[in-house]
PDB file of C-alpha atoms in Angstrom:
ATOM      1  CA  UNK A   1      39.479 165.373  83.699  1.00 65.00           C
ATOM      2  CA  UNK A   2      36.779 163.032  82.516  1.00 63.00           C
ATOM      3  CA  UNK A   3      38.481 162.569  78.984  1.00 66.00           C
ATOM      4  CA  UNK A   4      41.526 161.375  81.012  1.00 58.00           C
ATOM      5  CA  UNK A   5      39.291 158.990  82.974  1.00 63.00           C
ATOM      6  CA  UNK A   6      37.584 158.037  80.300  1.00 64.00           C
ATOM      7  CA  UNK A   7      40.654 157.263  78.638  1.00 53.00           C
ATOM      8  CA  UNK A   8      42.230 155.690  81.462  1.00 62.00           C
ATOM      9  CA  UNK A   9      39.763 152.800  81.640  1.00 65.00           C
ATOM     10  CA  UNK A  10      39.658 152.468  77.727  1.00 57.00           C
ATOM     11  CA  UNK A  11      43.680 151.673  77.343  1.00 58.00           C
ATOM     12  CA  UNK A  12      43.392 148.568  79.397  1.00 65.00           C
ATOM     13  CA  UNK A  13      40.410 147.345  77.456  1.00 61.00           C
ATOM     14  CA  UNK A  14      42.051 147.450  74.192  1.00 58.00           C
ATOM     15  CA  UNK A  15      44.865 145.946  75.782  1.00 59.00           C
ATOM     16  CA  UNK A  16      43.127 142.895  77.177  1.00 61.00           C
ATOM     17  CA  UNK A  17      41.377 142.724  73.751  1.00 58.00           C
ATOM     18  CA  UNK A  18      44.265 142.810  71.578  1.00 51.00           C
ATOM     19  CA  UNK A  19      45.847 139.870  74.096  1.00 55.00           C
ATOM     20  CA  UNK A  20      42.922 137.610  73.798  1.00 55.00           C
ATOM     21  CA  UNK A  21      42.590 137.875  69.776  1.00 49.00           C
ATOM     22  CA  UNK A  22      46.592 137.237  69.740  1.00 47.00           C
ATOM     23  CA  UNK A  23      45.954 134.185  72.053  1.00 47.00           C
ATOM     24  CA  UNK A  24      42.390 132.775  70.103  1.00 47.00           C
ATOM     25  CA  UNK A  25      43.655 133.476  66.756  1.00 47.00           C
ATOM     26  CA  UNK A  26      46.869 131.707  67.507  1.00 46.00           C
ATOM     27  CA  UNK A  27      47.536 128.959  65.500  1.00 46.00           C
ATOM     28  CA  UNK A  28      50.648 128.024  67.364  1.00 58.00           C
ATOM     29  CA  UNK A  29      48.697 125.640  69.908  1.00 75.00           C
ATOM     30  CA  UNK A  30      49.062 122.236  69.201  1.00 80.00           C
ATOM     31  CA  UNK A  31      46.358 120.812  67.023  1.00 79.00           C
ATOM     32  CA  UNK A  32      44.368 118.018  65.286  1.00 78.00           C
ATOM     33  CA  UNK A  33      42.138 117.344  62.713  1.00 77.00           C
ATOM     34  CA  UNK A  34      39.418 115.382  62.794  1.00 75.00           C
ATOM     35  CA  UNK A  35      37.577 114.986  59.700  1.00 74.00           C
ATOM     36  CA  UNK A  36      35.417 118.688  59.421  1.00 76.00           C
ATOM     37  CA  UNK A  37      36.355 119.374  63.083  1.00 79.00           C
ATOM     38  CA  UNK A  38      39.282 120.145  65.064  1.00 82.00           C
ATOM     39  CA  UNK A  39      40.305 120.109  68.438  1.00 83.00           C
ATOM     40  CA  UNK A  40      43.303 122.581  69.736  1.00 86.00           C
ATOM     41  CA  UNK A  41      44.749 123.224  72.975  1.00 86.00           C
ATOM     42  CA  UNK A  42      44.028 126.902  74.495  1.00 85.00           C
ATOM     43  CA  UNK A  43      45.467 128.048  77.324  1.00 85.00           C
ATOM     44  CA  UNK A  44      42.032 130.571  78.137  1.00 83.00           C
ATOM     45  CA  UNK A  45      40.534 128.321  80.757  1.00 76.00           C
ATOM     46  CA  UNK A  46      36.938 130.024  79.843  1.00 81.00           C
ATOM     47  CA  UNK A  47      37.224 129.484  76.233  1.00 82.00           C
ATOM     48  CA  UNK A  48      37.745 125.545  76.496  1.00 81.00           C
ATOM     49  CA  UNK A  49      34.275 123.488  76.151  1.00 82.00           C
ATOM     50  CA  UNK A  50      36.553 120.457  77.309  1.00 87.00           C
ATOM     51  CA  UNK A  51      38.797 120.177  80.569  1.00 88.00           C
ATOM     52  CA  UNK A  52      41.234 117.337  81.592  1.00 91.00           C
ATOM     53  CA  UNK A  53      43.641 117.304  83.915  1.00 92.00           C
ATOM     54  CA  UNK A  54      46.626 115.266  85.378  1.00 94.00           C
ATOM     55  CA  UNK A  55      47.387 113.044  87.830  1.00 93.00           C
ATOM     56  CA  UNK A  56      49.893 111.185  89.570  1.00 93.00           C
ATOM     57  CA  UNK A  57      47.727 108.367  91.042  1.00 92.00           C
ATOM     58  CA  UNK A  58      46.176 105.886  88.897  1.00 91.00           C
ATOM     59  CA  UNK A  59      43.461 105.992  91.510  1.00 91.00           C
ATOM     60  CA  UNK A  60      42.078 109.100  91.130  1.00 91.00           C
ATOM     61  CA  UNK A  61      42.480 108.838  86.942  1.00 92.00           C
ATOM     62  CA  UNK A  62      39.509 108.361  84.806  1.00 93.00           C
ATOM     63  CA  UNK A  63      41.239 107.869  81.726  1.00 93.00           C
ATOM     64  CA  UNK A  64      44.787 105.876  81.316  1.00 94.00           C
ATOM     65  CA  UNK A  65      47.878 107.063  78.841  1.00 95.00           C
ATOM     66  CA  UNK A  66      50.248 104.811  77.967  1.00 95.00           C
ATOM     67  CA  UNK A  67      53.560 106.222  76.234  1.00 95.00           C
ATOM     68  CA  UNK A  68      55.123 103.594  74.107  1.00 94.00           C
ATOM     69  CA  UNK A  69      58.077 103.610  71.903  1.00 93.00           C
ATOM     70  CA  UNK A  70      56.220 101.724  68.801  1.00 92.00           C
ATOM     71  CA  UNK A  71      54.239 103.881  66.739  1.00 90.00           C
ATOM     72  CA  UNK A  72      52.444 100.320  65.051  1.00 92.00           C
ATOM     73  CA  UNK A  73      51.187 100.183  68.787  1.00 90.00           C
ATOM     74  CA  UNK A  74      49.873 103.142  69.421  1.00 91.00           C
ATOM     75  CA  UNK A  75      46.212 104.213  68.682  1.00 88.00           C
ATOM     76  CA  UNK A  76      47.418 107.937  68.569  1.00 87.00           C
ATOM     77  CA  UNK A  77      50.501 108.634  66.703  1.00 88.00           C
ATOM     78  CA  UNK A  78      51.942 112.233  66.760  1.00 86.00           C
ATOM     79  CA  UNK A  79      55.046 112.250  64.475  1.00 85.00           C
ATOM     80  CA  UNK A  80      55.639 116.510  62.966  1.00 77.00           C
ATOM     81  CA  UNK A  81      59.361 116.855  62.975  1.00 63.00           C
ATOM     82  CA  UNK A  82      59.476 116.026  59.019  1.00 55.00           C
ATOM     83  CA  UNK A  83      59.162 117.804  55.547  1.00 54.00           C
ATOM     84  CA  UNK A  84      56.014 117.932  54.771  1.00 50.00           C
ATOM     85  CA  UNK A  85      53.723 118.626  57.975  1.00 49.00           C
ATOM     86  CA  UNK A  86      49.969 120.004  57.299  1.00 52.00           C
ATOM     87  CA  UNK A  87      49.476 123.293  58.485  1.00 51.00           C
ATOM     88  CA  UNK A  88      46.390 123.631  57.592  1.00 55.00           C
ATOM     89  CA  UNK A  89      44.722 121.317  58.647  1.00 54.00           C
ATOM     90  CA  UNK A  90      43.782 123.203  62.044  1.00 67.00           C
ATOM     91  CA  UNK A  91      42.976 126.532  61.148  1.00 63.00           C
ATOM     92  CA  UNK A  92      40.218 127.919  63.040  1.00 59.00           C
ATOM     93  CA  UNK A  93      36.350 127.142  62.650  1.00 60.00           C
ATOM     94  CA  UNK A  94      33.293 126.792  64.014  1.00 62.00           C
ATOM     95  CA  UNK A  95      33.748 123.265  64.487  1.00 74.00           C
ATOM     96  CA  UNK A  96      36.973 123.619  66.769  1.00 80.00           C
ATOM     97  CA  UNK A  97      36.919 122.002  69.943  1.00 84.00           C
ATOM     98  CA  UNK A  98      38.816 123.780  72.542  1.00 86.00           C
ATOM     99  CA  UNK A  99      40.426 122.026  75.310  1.00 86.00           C
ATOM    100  CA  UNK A 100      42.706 123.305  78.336  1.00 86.00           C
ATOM    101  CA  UNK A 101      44.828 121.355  80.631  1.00 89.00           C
ATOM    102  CA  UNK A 102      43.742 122.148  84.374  1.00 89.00           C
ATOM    103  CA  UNK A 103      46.435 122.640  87.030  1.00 87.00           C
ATOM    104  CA  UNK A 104      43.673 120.789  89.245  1.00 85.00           C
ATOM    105  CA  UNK A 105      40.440 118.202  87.951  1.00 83.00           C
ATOM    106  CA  UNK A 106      37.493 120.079  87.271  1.00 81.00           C
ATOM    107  CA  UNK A 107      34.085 118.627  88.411  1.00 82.00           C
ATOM    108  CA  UNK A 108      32.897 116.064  85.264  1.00 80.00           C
ATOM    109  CA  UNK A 109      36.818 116.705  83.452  1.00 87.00           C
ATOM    110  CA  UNK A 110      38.517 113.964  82.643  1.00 91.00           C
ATOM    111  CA  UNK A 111      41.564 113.223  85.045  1.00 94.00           C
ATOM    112  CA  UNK A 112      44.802 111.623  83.075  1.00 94.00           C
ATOM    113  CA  UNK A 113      47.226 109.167  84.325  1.00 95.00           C
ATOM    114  CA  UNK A 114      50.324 109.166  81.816  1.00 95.00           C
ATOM    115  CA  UNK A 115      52.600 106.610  82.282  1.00 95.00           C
ATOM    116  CA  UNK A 116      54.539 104.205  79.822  1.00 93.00           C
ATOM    117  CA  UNK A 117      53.851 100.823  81.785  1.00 91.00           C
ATOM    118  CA  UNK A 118      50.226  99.204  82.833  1.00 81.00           C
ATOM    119  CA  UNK A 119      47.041  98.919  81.216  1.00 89.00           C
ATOM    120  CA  UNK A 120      45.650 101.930  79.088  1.00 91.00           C
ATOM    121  CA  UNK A 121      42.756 102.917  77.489  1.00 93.00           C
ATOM    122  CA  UNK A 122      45.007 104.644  74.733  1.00 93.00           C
ATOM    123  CA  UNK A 123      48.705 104.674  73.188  1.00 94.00           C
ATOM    124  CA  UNK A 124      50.237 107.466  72.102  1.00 94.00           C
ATOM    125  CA  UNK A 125      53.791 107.756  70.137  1.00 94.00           C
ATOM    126  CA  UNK A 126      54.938 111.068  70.119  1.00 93.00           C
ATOM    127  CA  UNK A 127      57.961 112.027  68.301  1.00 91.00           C
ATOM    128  CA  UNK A 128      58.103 116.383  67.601  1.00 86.00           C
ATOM    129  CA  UNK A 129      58.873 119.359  68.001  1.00 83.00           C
ATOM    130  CA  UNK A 130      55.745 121.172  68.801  1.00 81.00           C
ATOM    131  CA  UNK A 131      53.410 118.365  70.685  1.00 84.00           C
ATOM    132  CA  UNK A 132      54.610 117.358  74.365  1.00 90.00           C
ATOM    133  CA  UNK A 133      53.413 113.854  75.872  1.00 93.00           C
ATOM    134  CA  UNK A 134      51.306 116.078  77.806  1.00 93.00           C
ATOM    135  CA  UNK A 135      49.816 117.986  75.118  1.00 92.00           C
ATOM    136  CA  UNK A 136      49.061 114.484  72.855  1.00 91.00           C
ATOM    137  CA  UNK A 137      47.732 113.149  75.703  1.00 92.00           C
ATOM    138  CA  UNK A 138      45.295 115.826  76.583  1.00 91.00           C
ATOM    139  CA  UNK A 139      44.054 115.982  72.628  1.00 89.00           C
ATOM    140  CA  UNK A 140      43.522 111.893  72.255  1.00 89.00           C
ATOM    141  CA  UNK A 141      41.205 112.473  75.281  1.00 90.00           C
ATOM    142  CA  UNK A 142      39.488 115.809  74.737  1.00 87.00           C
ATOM    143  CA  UNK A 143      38.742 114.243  71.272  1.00 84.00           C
ATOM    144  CA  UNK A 144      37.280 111.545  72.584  1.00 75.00           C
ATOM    145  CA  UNK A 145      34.571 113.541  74.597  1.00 64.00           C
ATOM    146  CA  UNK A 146      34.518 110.794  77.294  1.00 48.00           C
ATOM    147  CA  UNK A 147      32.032 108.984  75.110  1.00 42.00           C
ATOM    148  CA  UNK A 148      33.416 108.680  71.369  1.00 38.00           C
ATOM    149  CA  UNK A 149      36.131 106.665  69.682  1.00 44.00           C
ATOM    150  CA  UNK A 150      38.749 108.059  67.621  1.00 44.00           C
ATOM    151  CA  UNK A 151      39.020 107.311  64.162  1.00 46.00           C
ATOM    152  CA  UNK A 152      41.452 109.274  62.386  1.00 46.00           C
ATOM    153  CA  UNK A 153      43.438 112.254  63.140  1.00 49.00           C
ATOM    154  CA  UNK A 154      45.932 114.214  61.116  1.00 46.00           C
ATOM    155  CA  UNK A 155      48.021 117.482  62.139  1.00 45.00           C
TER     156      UNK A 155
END
């Protein structure tokens, strides 16, 4: 009776563990590079160093996203559906920067407004496959840290 009990609390264990290494070692969330760092979307809340959310009042944002159809006028380009993509350029590292996407803000997260009209404090152009507005959106800001500016980001 004890080896069955024993047993019994082992199986979900390995099963929660195999489930979280499928979902960390995933390379399947949408990524960028940033120099020697990365930063990837995760969808384990308790994982993410970095938070943001949505909104749909510009009142309550704390960081603007404009959606524009130019990619000259964008500061944040996302553009994967062609030949030629770089797949590596996210594999996981120490220096990856997880972020999630909150259904609610989180006390000190960032809180984006996406919109394609108004004032911004960053463009994005997002033409693929893999990235949503949403997801581009969340990685231009959860780069940025609240604090830095983005220089240069590749897929």
């Amino acid at each position: 009776m004890l080896r069955f009990k024993i047993l019994a609390s082992v199986v979900p264990l390995l099963a929660a563990a195999v489930f979280a290494r499928a979902e960390i070692g995933s390379v399947s969330h949408p990524c960028i590079a940033l120099g020697e760092t990365s930063v990837e979307l995760t969808t384990l809340f308790w994982t993410a160093g970095v938070h943001v959310a949505f909104t749909e009042d510009p009142a309550q944002a704390t960081v603007r996203v404009q959606v524009t159809d130019d990619a000259d006028a964008a500061d944040f380009a996302v553009v994967d559906d062609g030949l030629g993509s770089e797949s590596e350029s996210c594999q996981a590292a120490p220096a990856t920067h997880l972020i999630s996407i909150a259904a609610q803000p989180v006390d000190g997260a960032q809180v984006i407004y996406l919109s394609t009209e108004g004032p911004a404090d960053y463009r994005i152009y997002v033409r693929s496959k893999t990235f949503s507005q949403r997801e581009a959106a969340a990685l231009i800001v959860g780069a940025r840290g609240g604090h830095r500016q983005l220089q240069a980001a590749s897929l």
